[in-house]
């Protein structure tokens, strides 16, 4: 099929590679403009752009696709390219721009989205993070016929994936990226033969974008919720605690059975134990054991190494 691909991060890169390997005629790739990155803040192309150039595919990087928006010239050029491409379908995976109606209508079979959840649960920008944060035990990938709403289109294909107790956003991302790549190739084999399924009106949840402000640990929350958030926010933004004027990132933690009954009644944030197998901290409910941490400017350390330079003592209180 003649395909326009739209995507930006690693999740989308996997899908582009799969479509190319399957032999589809990828007539153009839309991706976000180059952004400053790294210590030198040099402009860096998205991983999708890098792969597209490797394949020798034409790349389009509009600031916006709205013809009446802030960048109408960008949108006009994108429309001229899209009209000329005469694509059968557009495949969209974590592109990062809202598609206006002219884009949705341009390909013969419309636009198909690879969404990393089982819709209608976790519509929106961060479905992988929010599924782990909520304690879900199952998620998956949905191939959806896009419409003007936010992930509200008819479902075409779906596949489920278990969320293990050890999964972080990083590990679950990789599983779902591979699943999405496989599923979109399967979907293009069936274009024109689908019986689209309307999304249920019940069970709708929204996966709001992850903000850096969410990183700070609130010790008044339960240990279970905090353990889920630690996994959900790995690799970004990482959960943080403040100690001695420094910010420490927490990368691994689990719920700990309290050693003493009186620990249950300690003020949230109280350091209950400093051990080589974990820093135990009282929460609003339960005890959280921190097992991998990172000092500012340092690297991730197992707690056995971290405690060698940590000056905290039992009874100290981390601030929320």
PDB file of C-alpha atoms in Angstrom:
ATOM      1  CA  UNK A   1       0.000   0.000   0.000  1.00  0.00           C
ATOM      2  CA  UNK A   2       1.000   3.630  -0.429  1.00  0.00           C
ATOM      3  CA  UNK A   3       1.545   4.786   3.143  1.00  0.00           C
ATOM      4  CA  UNK A   4       2.260   8.115   4.804  1.00  0.00           C
ATOM      5  CA  UNK A   5       3.753   7.517   8.233  1.00  0.00           C
ATOM      6  CA  UNK A   6       3.492   9.997  11.112  1.00  0.00           C
ATOM      7  CA  UNK A   7       5.427   9.476  14.331  1.00  0.00           C
ATOM      8  CA  UNK A   8       8.268  10.798  16.437  1.00  0.00           C
ATOM      9  CA  UNK A   9       9.664   8.721  19.369  1.00  0.00           C
ATOM     10  CA  UNK A  10      11.050   5.198  19.712  1.00  0.00           C
ATOM     11  CA  UNK A  11       7.560   3.665  19.936  1.00  0.00           C
ATOM     12  CA  UNK A  12       6.863   4.949  16.417  1.00  0.00           C
ATOM     13  CA  UNK A  13      10.281   3.946  15.104  1.00  0.00           C
ATOM     14  CA  UNK A  14       9.451   0.268  15.658  1.00  0.00           C
ATOM     15  CA  UNK A  15       6.294   0.604  13.567  1.00  0.00           C
ATOM     16  CA  UNK A  16       8.078   2.392  10.726  1.00  0.00           C
ATOM     17  CA  UNK A  17      10.729  -0.321  10.618  1.00  0.00           C
ATOM     18  CA  UNK A  18       8.056  -3.044  10.487  1.00  0.00           C
ATOM     19  CA  UNK A  19       6.109  -1.351   7.679  1.00  0.00           C
ATOM     20  CA  UNK A  20       9.286  -0.896   5.673  1.00  0.00           C
ATOM     21  CA  UNK A  21      10.287  -4.533   6.216  1.00  0.00           C
ATOM     22  CA  UNK A  22       6.811  -5.645   5.109  1.00  0.00           C
ATOM     23  CA  UNK A  23       7.403  -3.985   1.732  1.00  0.00           C
ATOM     24  CA  UNK A  24       4.857  -1.176   1.877  1.00  0.00           C
ATOM     25  CA  UNK A  25       5.489   1.886  -0.294  1.00  0.00           C
ATOM     26  CA  UNK A  26       6.140   4.563   2.320  1.00  0.00           C
ATOM     27  CA  UNK A  27       5.678   7.742   0.306  1.00  0.00           C
ATOM     28  CA  UNK A  28       6.462  10.181   3.108  1.00  0.00           C
ATOM     29  CA  UNK A  29       7.224  10.459   6.805  1.00  0.00           C
ATOM     30  CA  UNK A  30       5.818  13.192   9.059  1.00  0.00           C
ATOM     31  CA  UNK A  31       7.715  13.783  12.301  1.00  0.00           C
ATOM     32  CA  UNK A  32       8.255  16.562  14.840  1.00  0.00           C
ATOM     33  CA  UNK A  33      10.789  19.312  14.030  1.00  0.00           C
ATOM     34  CA  UNK A  34      14.347  18.814  15.288  1.00  0.00           C
ATOM     35  CA  UNK A  35      14.681  19.810  18.954  1.00  0.00           C
ATOM     36  CA  UNK A  36      17.629  20.923  21.120  1.00  0.00           C
ATOM     37  CA  UNK A  37      18.876  17.995  23.211  1.00  0.00           C
ATOM     38  CA  UNK A  38      21.840  16.881  25.269  1.00  0.00           C
ATOM     39  CA  UNK A  39      24.284  18.934  27.291  1.00  0.00           C
ATOM     40  CA  UNK A  40      25.211  21.049  24.298  1.00  0.00           C
ATOM     41  CA  UNK A  41      21.523  21.590  23.418  1.00  0.00           C
ATOM     42  CA  UNK A  42      22.266  20.937  19.766  1.00  0.00           C
ATOM     43  CA  UNK A  43      19.398  20.328  17.374  1.00  0.00           C
ATOM     44  CA  UNK A  44      18.654  16.638  17.213  1.00  0.00           C
ATOM     45  CA  UNK A  45      16.442  14.769  14.768  1.00  0.00           C
ATOM     46  CA  UNK A  46      13.804  12.390  16.090  1.00  0.00           C
ATOM     47  CA  UNK A  47      14.577   8.678  15.908  1.00  0.00           C
ATOM     48  CA  UNK A  48      11.829   8.369  13.287  1.00  0.00           C
ATOM     49  CA  UNK A  49      13.494  10.987  11.089  1.00  0.00           C
ATOM     50  CA  UNK A  50      16.847   9.278  11.486  1.00  0.00           C
ATOM     51  CA  UNK A  51      15.398   5.954  10.350  1.00  0.00           C
ATOM     52  CA  UNK A  52      13.454   7.555   7.487  1.00  0.00           C
ATOM     53  CA  UNK A  53      16.625   9.166   6.146  1.00  0.00           C
ATOM     54  CA  UNK A  54      18.411   5.844   6.463  1.00  0.00           C
ATOM     55  CA  UNK A  55      15.701   4.325   4.265  1.00  0.00           C
ATOM     56  CA  UNK A  56      15.891   7.263   1.834  1.00  0.00           C
ATOM     57  CA  UNK A  57      12.316   8.368   2.530  1.00  0.00           C
ATOM     58  CA  UNK A  58      11.075  11.956   2.161  1.00  0.00           C
ATOM     59  CA  UNK A  59      10.602  13.647   5.547  1.00  0.00           C
ATOM     60  CA  UNK A  60       8.128  16.433   6.397  1.00  0.00           C
ATOM     61  CA  UNK A  61       8.475  18.343   9.703  1.00  0.00           C
ATOM     62  CA  UNK A  62       5.718  20.955  10.065  1.00  0.00           C
ATOM     63  CA  UNK A  63       5.376  22.986  13.247  1.00  0.00           C
ATOM     64  CA  UNK A  64       1.613  22.680  12.841  1.00  0.00           C
ATOM     65  CA  UNK A  65      -0.953  21.102  10.519  1.00  0.00           C
ATOM     66  CA  UNK A  66      -3.630  23.743  11.086  1.00  0.00           C
ATOM     67  CA  UNK A  67      -4.189  25.806   7.953  1.00  0.00           C
ATOM     68  CA  UNK A  68      -5.611  28.662  10.037  1.00  0.00           C
ATOM     69  CA  UNK A  69      -3.148  28.351  12.924  1.00  0.00           C
ATOM     70  CA  UNK A  70       0.148  29.915  13.962  1.00  0.00           C
ATOM     71  CA  UNK A  71       2.154  28.249  11.172  1.00  0.00           C
ATOM     72  CA  UNK A  72      -0.155  28.283   8.109  1.00  0.00           C
ATOM     73  CA  UNK A  73       2.779  28.095   5.668  1.00  0.00           C
ATOM     74  CA  UNK A  74       3.998  24.871   7.288  1.00  0.00           C
ATOM     75  CA  UNK A  75       0.503  23.419   7.116  1.00  0.00           C
ATOM     76  CA  UNK A  76       0.075  24.498   3.484  1.00  0.00           C
ATOM     77  CA  UNK A  77       3.312  22.783   2.447  1.00  0.00           C
ATOM     78  CA  UNK A  78       2.302  19.656   4.369  1.00  0.00           C
ATOM     79  CA  UNK A  79      -1.067  19.620   2.616  1.00  0.00           C
ATOM     80  CA  UNK A  80       0.506  20.042  -0.811  1.00  0.00           C
ATOM     81  CA  UNK A  81       2.836  17.126  -0.051  1.00  0.00           C
ATOM     82  CA  UNK A  82      -0.035  14.970   1.246  1.00  0.00           C
ATOM     83  CA  UNK A  83      -2.285  15.723  -1.731  1.00  0.00           C
ATOM     84  CA  UNK A  84       0.509  14.843  -4.146  1.00  0.00           C
ATOM     85  CA  UNK A  85       1.340  11.611  -2.303  1.00  0.00           C
ATOM     86  CA  UNK A  86      -2.058  10.053  -3.088  1.00  0.00           C
ATOM     87  CA  UNK A  87      -1.644   7.696  -0.154  1.00  0.00           C
ATOM     88  CA  UNK A  88      -3.910   4.734   0.518  1.00  0.00           C
ATOM     89  CA  UNK A  89      -3.559   5.197   4.265  1.00  0.00           C
ATOM     90  CA  UNK A  90      -1.739   7.240   6.920  1.00  0.00           C
ATOM     91  CA  UNK A  91      -0.311   5.337   9.879  1.00  0.00           C
ATOM     92  CA  UNK A  92       0.064   7.428  13.048  1.00  0.00           C
ATOM     93  CA  UNK A  93       2.072   6.437  16.124  1.00  0.00           C
ATOM     94  CA  UNK A  94       2.868   8.927  18.884  1.00  0.00           C
ATOM     95  CA  UNK A  95       3.247  11.753  16.372  1.00  0.00           C
ATOM     96  CA  UNK A  96       2.658  14.625  18.794  1.00  0.00           C
ATOM     97  CA  UNK A  97       0.458  16.880  16.650  1.00  0.00           C
ATOM     98  CA  UNK A  98      -3.337  16.898  16.467  1.00  0.00           C
ATOM     99  CA  UNK A  99      -4.513  15.932  13.002  1.00  0.00           C
ATOM    100  CA  UNK A 100      -7.066  18.366  11.498  1.00  0.00           C
ATOM    101  CA  UNK A 101      -9.884  17.123   9.319  1.00  0.00           C
ATOM    102  CA  UNK A 102      -8.035  17.692   6.047  1.00  0.00           C
ATOM    103  CA  UNK A 103      -5.392  15.177   7.148  1.00  0.00           C
ATOM    104  CA  UNK A 104      -7.962  12.618   8.294  1.00  0.00           C
ATOM    105  CA  UNK A 105      -9.718  12.858   4.927  1.00  0.00           C
ATOM    106  CA  UNK A 106      -6.658  12.867   2.671  1.00  0.00           C
ATOM    107  CA  UNK A 107      -5.715   9.145   2.428  1.00  0.00           C
ATOM    108  CA  UNK A 108      -8.127   6.838   0.628  1.00  0.00           C
ATOM    109  CA  UNK A 109      -8.625   4.700   3.756  1.00  0.00           C
ATOM    110  CA  UNK A 110      -8.115   7.486   6.282  1.00  0.00           C
ATOM    111  CA  UNK A 111      -5.692   7.456   9.201  1.00  0.00           C
ATOM    112  CA  UNK A 112      -4.928   4.463  11.433  1.00  0.00           C
ATOM    113  CA  UNK A 113      -3.511   5.066  14.895  1.00  0.00           C
ATOM    114  CA  UNK A 114      -1.378   2.677  16.945  1.00  0.00           C
ATOM    115  CA  UNK A 115      -2.441   3.356  20.525  1.00  0.00           C
ATOM    116  CA  UNK A 116      -0.678   1.770  23.501  1.00  0.00           C
ATOM    117  CA  UNK A 117      -3.732   0.787  25.551  1.00  0.00           C
ATOM    118  CA  UNK A 118      -6.948  -1.195  25.328  1.00  0.00           C
ATOM    119  CA  UNK A 119      -9.370   1.566  24.426  1.00  0.00           C
ATOM    120  CA  UNK A 120     -11.416   3.225  25.778  1.00  0.00           C
ATOM    121  CA  UNK A 121      -9.149   2.889  28.843  1.00  0.00           C
ATOM    122  CA  UNK A 122      -6.273   5.361  28.826  1.00  0.00           C
ATOM    123  CA  UNK A 123      -7.042   7.622  25.930  1.00  0.00           C
ATOM    124  CA  UNK A 124      -4.487  10.403  25.695  1.00  0.00           C
ATOM    125  CA  UNK A 125      -0.783  11.147  25.830  1.00  0.00           C
ATOM    126  CA  UNK A 126       0.671   8.784  28.447  1.00  0.00           C
ATOM    127  CA  UNK A 127      -1.217   5.462  28.424  1.00  0.00           C
ATOM    128  CA  UNK A 128       1.776   3.318  29.420  1.00  0.00           C
ATOM    129  CA  UNK A 129       2.718   5.452  32.432  1.00  0.00           C
ATOM    130  CA  UNK A 130      -0.843   5.774  33.670  1.00  0.00           C
ATOM    131  CA  UNK A 131      -1.627   2.065  33.379  1.00  0.00           C
ATOM    132  CA  UNK A 132       1.312   1.194  35.654  1.00  0.00           C
ATOM    133  CA  UNK A 133       0.585   4.096  37.999  1.00  0.00           C
ATOM    134  CA  UNK A 134      -3.005   2.884  38.418  1.00  0.00           C
ATOM    135  CA  UNK A 135      -1.904  -0.653  39.240  1.00  0.00           C
ATOM    136  CA  UNK A 136      -3.437  -2.201  36.095  1.00  0.00           C
ATOM    137  CA  UNK A 137      -2.469  -5.820  35.517  1.00  0.00           C
ATOM    138  CA  UNK A 138      -3.296  -5.775  31.806  1.00  0.00           C
ATOM    139  CA  UNK A 139      -2.964  -3.383  28.896  1.00  0.00           C
ATOM    140  CA  UNK A 140      -2.322  -3.777  25.179  1.00  0.00           C
ATOM    141  CA  UNK A 141      -2.378  -2.100  21.781  1.00  0.00           C
ATOM    142  CA  UNK A 142      -5.385  -0.897  19.803  1.00  0.00           C
ATOM    143  CA  UNK A 143      -5.378  -0.089  16.098  1.00  0.00           C
ATOM    144  CA  UNK A 144      -7.971   2.638  15.687  1.00  0.00           C
ATOM    145  CA  UNK A 145      -9.582   4.436  12.755  1.00  0.00           C
ATOM    146  CA  UNK A 146      -8.870   8.042  13.675  1.00  0.00           C
ATOM    147  CA  UNK A 147     -11.560  10.693  13.899  1.00  0.00           C
ATOM    148  CA  UNK A 148     -11.557  14.286  15.124  1.00  0.00           C
ATOM    149  CA  UNK A 149     -11.794  13.285  18.814  1.00  0.00           C
ATOM    150  CA  UNK A 150      -9.018  12.394  21.252  1.00  0.00           C
ATOM    151  CA  UNK A 151      -8.549   8.651  20.681  1.00  0.00           C
ATOM    152  CA  UNK A 152     -12.287   8.216  20.191  1.00  0.00           C
ATOM    153  CA  UNK A 153     -12.297   6.485  16.796  1.00  0.00           C
ATOM    154  CA  UNK A 154     -13.603   3.032  15.922  1.00  0.00           C
ATOM    155  CA  UNK A 155     -11.406   0.085  16.915  1.00  0.00           C
ATOM    156  CA  UNK A 156     -10.127  -2.226  14.197  1.00  0.00           C
ATOM    157  CA  UNK A 157      -7.707  -4.596  15.956  1.00  0.00           C
ATOM    158  CA  UNK A 158      -6.508  -5.072  19.526  1.00  0.00           C
ATOM    159  CA  UNK A 159      -4.086  -7.314  21.369  1.00  0.00           C
ATOM    160  CA  UNK A 160      -3.597  -7.665  25.123  1.00  0.00           C
ATOM    161  CA  UNK A 161      -0.396  -7.634  27.160  1.00  0.00           C
ATOM    162  CA  UNK A 162       0.066  -8.515  30.837  1.00  0.00           C
ATOM    163  CA  UNK A 163       1.720  -5.951  33.110  1.00  0.00           C
ATOM    164  CA  UNK A 164       4.089  -7.709  35.493  1.00  0.00           C
ATOM    165  CA  UNK A 165       4.841  -6.523  39.022  1.00  0.00           C
ATOM    166  CA  UNK A 166       8.351  -5.637  37.828  1.00  0.00           C
ATOM    167  CA  UNK A 167       7.394  -3.724  34.688  1.00  0.00           C
ATOM    168  CA  UNK A 168       8.469  -0.114  34.415  1.00  0.00           C
ATOM    169  CA  UNK A 169       7.312   2.268  31.725  1.00  0.00           C
ATOM    170  CA  UNK A 170      10.604   1.538  29.928  1.00  0.00           C
ATOM    171  CA  UNK A 171      10.138  -2.241  29.857  1.00  0.00           C
ATOM    172  CA  UNK A 172       6.420  -2.132  29.084  1.00  0.00           C
ATOM    173  CA  UNK A 173       7.045   0.442  26.346  1.00  0.00           C
ATOM    174  CA  UNK A 174       9.356  -1.982  24.563  1.00  0.00           C
ATOM    175  CA  UNK A 175       6.826  -4.816  24.737  1.00  0.00           C
ATOM    176  CA  UNK A 176       4.021  -2.628  23.398  1.00  0.00           C
ATOM    177  CA  UNK A 177       6.175  -1.071  20.671  1.00  0.00           C
ATOM    178  CA  UNK A 178       6.943  -4.536  19.330  1.00  0.00           C
ATOM    179  CA  UNK A 179       3.290  -5.521  19.617  1.00  0.00           C
ATOM    180  CA  UNK A 180       2.150  -2.333  17.865  1.00  0.00           C
ATOM    181  CA  UNK A 181       4.599  -2.857  15.012  1.00  0.00           C
ATOM    182  CA  UNK A 182       3.317  -6.390  14.466  1.00  0.00           C
ATOM    183  CA  UNK A 183      -0.316  -5.341  14.740  1.00  0.00           C
ATOM    184  CA  UNK A 184      -0.145  -2.465  12.242  1.00  0.00           C
ATOM    185  CA  UNK A 185       1.373  -4.739   9.592  1.00  0.00           C
ATOM    186  CA  UNK A 186      -1.478  -7.161  10.239  1.00  0.00           C
ATOM    187  CA  UNK A 187      -3.976  -4.303  10.011  1.00  0.00           C
ATOM    188  CA  UNK A 188      -2.756  -3.124   6.609  1.00  0.00           C
ATOM    189  CA  UNK A 189      -3.286  -6.650   5.280  1.00  0.00           C
ATOM    190  CA  UNK A 190      -6.984  -6.266   6.185  1.00  0.00           C
ATOM    191  CA  UNK A 191      -7.702  -2.671   5.148  1.00  0.00           C
ATOM    192  CA  UNK A 192     -11.116  -2.502   3.481  1.00  0.00           C
ATOM    193  CA  UNK A 193     -12.278  -5.718   5.171  1.00  0.00           C
ATOM    194  CA  UNK A 194     -12.693  -4.502   8.753  1.00  0.00           C
ATOM    195  CA  UNK A 195     -15.917  -4.406  10.721  1.00  0.00           C
ATOM    196  CA  UNK A 196     -15.117  -1.356  12.873  1.00  0.00           C
ATOM    197  CA  UNK A 197     -16.155  -1.575  16.528  1.00  0.00           C
ATOM    198  CA  UNK A 198     -17.434   1.485  18.368  1.00  0.00           C
ATOM    199  CA  UNK A 199     -15.683   2.218  21.639  1.00  0.00           C
ATOM    200  CA  UNK A 200     -17.692   1.524  24.760  1.00  0.00           C
ATOM    201  CA  UNK A 201     -19.190   4.539  26.482  1.00  0.00           C
ATOM    202  CA  UNK A 202     -18.285   3.058  29.874  1.00  0.00           C
ATOM    203  CA  UNK A 203     -14.765   2.637  31.221  1.00  0.00           C
ATOM    204  CA  UNK A 204     -13.294   5.731  29.570  1.00  0.00           C
ATOM    205  CA  UNK A 205     -10.162   7.058  31.301  1.00  0.00           C
ATOM    206  CA  UNK A 206      -7.672   9.711  30.216  1.00  0.00           C
ATOM    207  CA  UNK A 207      -3.908   9.341  30.364  1.00  0.00           C
ATOM    208  CA  UNK A 208      -2.861  12.917  30.929  1.00  0.00           C
ATOM    209  CA  UNK A 209       0.629  14.007  29.918  1.00  0.00           C
ATOM    210  CA  UNK A 210       3.350  13.349  32.494  1.00  0.00           C
ATOM    211  CA  UNK A 211       4.575  16.525  34.174  1.00  0.00           C
ATOM    212  CA  UNK A 212       7.887  17.000  35.978  1.00  0.00           C
ATOM    213  CA  UNK A 213       5.971  18.347  38.963  1.00  0.00           C
ATOM    214  CA  UNK A 214       4.596  14.841  39.555  1.00  0.00           C
ATOM    215  CA  UNK A 215       8.069  13.534  40.404  1.00  0.00           C
ATOM    216  CA  UNK A 216       8.108  14.597  44.068  1.00  0.00           C
ATOM    217  CA  UNK A 217       7.163  11.777  46.428  1.00  0.00           C
ATOM    218  CA  UNK A 218       4.206  12.571  48.672  1.00  0.00           C
ATOM    219  CA  UNK A 219       4.734  10.354  51.715  1.00  0.00           C
ATOM    220  CA  UNK A 220       1.104  10.765  52.782  1.00  0.00           C
ATOM    221  CA  UNK A 221       0.130   8.452  49.918  1.00  0.00           C
ATOM    222  CA  UNK A 222       0.046   4.694  50.452  1.00  0.00           C
ATOM    223  CA  UNK A 223       3.165   2.589  49.989  1.00  0.00           C
ATOM    224  CA  UNK A 224       1.392   0.635  47.231  1.00  0.00           C
ATOM    225  CA  UNK A 225       0.571   3.771  45.244  1.00  0.00           C
ATOM    226  CA  UNK A 226       4.122   5.093  45.614  1.00  0.00           C
ATOM    227  CA  UNK A 227       5.651   1.781  44.490  1.00  0.00           C
ATOM    228  CA  UNK A 228       3.466   1.907  41.363  1.00  0.00           C
ATOM    229  CA  UNK A 229       4.438   5.525  40.693  1.00  0.00           C
ATOM    230  CA  UNK A 230       8.139   4.708  40.981  1.00  0.00           C
ATOM    231  CA  UNK A 231       7.740   2.082  38.263  1.00  0.00           C
ATOM    232  CA  UNK A 232       5.474   4.313  36.163  1.00  0.00           C
ATOM    233  CA  UNK A 233       7.907   7.244  36.176  1.00  0.00           C
ATOM    234  CA  UNK A 234      10.945   5.242  35.065  1.00  0.00           C
ATOM    235  CA  UNK A 235      12.624   6.519  32.890  1.00  0.00           C
ATOM    236  CA  UNK A 236      10.844   9.906  33.067  1.00  0.00           C
ATOM    237  CA  UNK A 237      10.638  11.944  35.202  1.00  0.00           C
ATOM    238  CA  UNK A 238      11.776   9.656  38.026  1.00  0.00           C
ATOM    239  CA  UNK A 239      10.393   9.962  41.554  1.00  0.00           C
ATOM    240  CA  UNK A 240      12.339  12.307  43.833  1.00  0.00           C
ATOM    241  CA  UNK A 241      12.929  12.967  47.515  1.00  0.00           C
ATOM    242  CA  UNK A 242      14.692  15.912  49.151  1.00  0.00           C
ATOM    243  CA  UNK A 243      17.437  15.333  51.686  1.00  0.00           C
ATOM    244  CA  UNK A 244      19.898  17.864  53.082  1.00  0.00           C
ATOM    245  CA  UNK A 245      19.122  20.349  50.334  1.00  0.00           C
ATOM    246  CA  UNK A 246      19.783  17.731  47.626  1.00  0.00           C
ATOM    247  CA  UNK A 247      17.369  15.965  45.308  1.00  0.00           C
ATOM    248  CA  UNK A 248      17.638  12.170  45.282  1.00  0.00           C
ATOM    249  CA  UNK A 249      15.907  10.106  42.614  1.00  0.00           C
ATOM    250  CA  UNK A 250      14.249   6.818  43.511  1.00  0.00           C
ATOM    251  CA  UNK A 251      14.296   4.259  40.708  1.00  0.00           C
ATOM    252  CA  UNK A 252      13.245   1.066  42.446  1.00  0.00           C
ATOM    253  CA  UNK A 253      11.055   0.493  45.483  1.00  0.00           C
ATOM    254  CA  UNK A 254       8.598  -2.031  46.857  1.00  0.00           C
ATOM    255  CA  UNK A 255       6.047  -2.347  49.621  1.00  0.00           C
ATOM    256  CA  UNK A 256       7.656  -3.611  52.825  1.00  0.00           C
ATOM    257  CA  UNK A 257       5.888  -5.447  55.627  1.00  0.00           C
ATOM    258  CA  UNK A 258       6.431  -3.324  58.777  1.00  0.00           C
ATOM    259  CA  UNK A 259       8.890  -4.914  61.210  1.00  0.00           C
ATOM    260  CA  UNK A 260       7.102  -3.421  64.215  1.00  0.00           C
ATOM    261  CA  UNK A 261       3.514  -2.458  64.914  1.00  0.00           C
ATOM    262  CA  UNK A 262       4.592   1.011  66.049  1.00  0.00           C
ATOM    263  CA  UNK A 263       6.092   1.688  62.583  1.00  0.00           C
ATOM    264  CA  UNK A 264       2.568   1.856  61.185  1.00  0.00           C
ATOM    265  CA  UNK A 265       1.878   4.913  63.331  1.00  0.00           C
ATOM    266  CA  UNK A 266       5.017   6.883  62.417  1.00  0.00           C
ATOM    267  CA  UNK A 267       4.732  10.224  60.655  1.00  0.00           C
ATOM    268  CA  UNK A 268       4.729   9.780  56.848  1.00  0.00           C
ATOM    269  CA  UNK A 269       8.277  10.231  55.547  1.00  0.00           C
ATOM    270  CA  UNK A 270       9.948   8.873  58.695  1.00  0.00           C
ATOM    271  CA  UNK A 271      13.053   6.803  58.019  1.00  0.00           C
ATOM    272  CA  UNK A 272      12.425   3.489  59.776  1.00  0.00           C
ATOM    273  CA  UNK A 273      15.540   1.546  58.755  1.00  0.00           C
ATOM    274  CA  UNK A 274      18.799   2.137  56.884  1.00  0.00           C
ATOM    275  CA  UNK A 275      19.941  -1.241  55.590  1.00  0.00           C
ATOM    276  CA  UNK A 276      21.938  -2.609  52.698  1.00  0.00           C
ATOM    277  CA  UNK A 277      18.763  -4.182  51.333  1.00  0.00           C
ATOM    278  CA  UNK A 278      16.752  -0.951  51.461  1.00  0.00           C
ATOM    279  CA  UNK A 279      15.803   2.329  53.072  1.00  0.00           C
ATOM    280  CA  UNK A 280      12.464   1.757  54.778  1.00  0.00           C
ATOM    281  CA  UNK A 281      10.180   4.792  54.981  1.00  0.00           C
ATOM    282  CA  UNK A 282       6.788   5.221  56.621  1.00  0.00           C
ATOM    283  CA  UNK A 283       3.941   6.241  54.312  1.00  0.00           C
ATOM    284  CA  UNK A 284       0.359   7.367  54.783  1.00  0.00           C
ATOM    285  CA  UNK A 285      -0.401   3.646  54.801  1.00  0.00           C
ATOM    286  CA  UNK A 286       2.289   0.985  54.913  1.00  0.00           C
ATOM    287  CA  UNK A 287       6.059   1.093  54.454  1.00  0.00           C
ATOM    288  CA  UNK A 288       8.010   1.734  51.247  1.00  0.00           C
ATOM    289  CA  UNK A 289      11.440   0.143  50.819  1.00  0.00           C
ATOM    290  CA  UNK A 290      13.774   2.076  48.482  1.00  0.00           C
ATOM    291  CA  UNK A 291      16.256  -0.206  46.717  1.00  0.00           C
ATOM    292  CA  UNK A 292      17.794   1.825  43.874  1.00  0.00           C
ATOM    293  CA  UNK A 293      18.633   5.532  44.183  1.00  0.00           C
ATOM    294  CA  UNK A 294      20.587   8.261  42.437  1.00  0.00           C
ATOM    295  CA  UNK A 295      22.255  11.353  43.859  1.00  0.00           C
ATOM    296  CA  UNK A 296      22.207  14.563  41.822  1.00  0.00           C
ATOM    297  CA  UNK A 297      24.902  14.318  39.143  1.00  0.00           C
ATOM    298  CA  UNK A 298      25.519  10.654  39.941  1.00  0.00           C
ATOM    299  CA  UNK A 299      24.332   7.374  38.505  1.00  0.00           C
ATOM    300  CA  UNK A 300      21.745   4.864  39.604  1.00  0.00           C
ATOM    301  CA  UNK A 301      23.059   2.838  42.533  1.00  0.00           C
ATOM    302  CA  UNK A 302      21.803  -0.260  44.322  1.00  0.00           C
ATOM    303  CA  UNK A 303      20.961   0.711  47.875  1.00  0.00           C
ATOM    304  CA  UNK A 304      23.907  -1.271  49.276  1.00  0.00           C
ATOM    305  CA  UNK A 305      26.244   1.163  47.495  1.00  0.00           C
ATOM    306  CA  UNK A 306      24.073   4.215  48.106  1.00  0.00           C
ATOM    307  CA  UNK A 307      23.999   3.852  51.911  1.00  0.00           C
ATOM    308  CA  UNK A 308      27.805   4.052  52.137  1.00  0.00           C
ATOM    309  CA  UNK A 309      27.625   7.813  51.610  1.00  0.00           C
ATOM    310  CA  UNK A 310      24.096   8.435  52.926  1.00  0.00           C
ATOM    311  CA  UNK A 311      24.077  10.308  56.261  1.00  0.00           C
ATOM    312  CA  UNK A 312      20.444   9.805  57.163  1.00  0.00           C
ATOM    313  CA  UNK A 313      19.551   8.070  60.429  1.00  0.00           C
ATOM    314  CA  UNK A 314      16.559   6.168  61.729  1.00  0.00           C
ATOM    315  CA  UNK A 315      13.971   8.670  62.906  1.00  0.00           C
ATOM    316  CA  UNK A 316      14.847  11.349  60.361  1.00  0.00           C
ATOM    317  CA  UNK A 317      11.932  12.587  58.261  1.00  0.00           C
ATOM    318  CA  UNK A 318      11.906  13.099  54.502  1.00  0.00           C
ATOM    319  CA  UNK A 319       9.759  16.080  53.577  1.00  0.00           C
ATOM    320  CA  UNK A 320       6.778  15.595  51.264  1.00  0.00           C
TER     321      UNK A 320
END
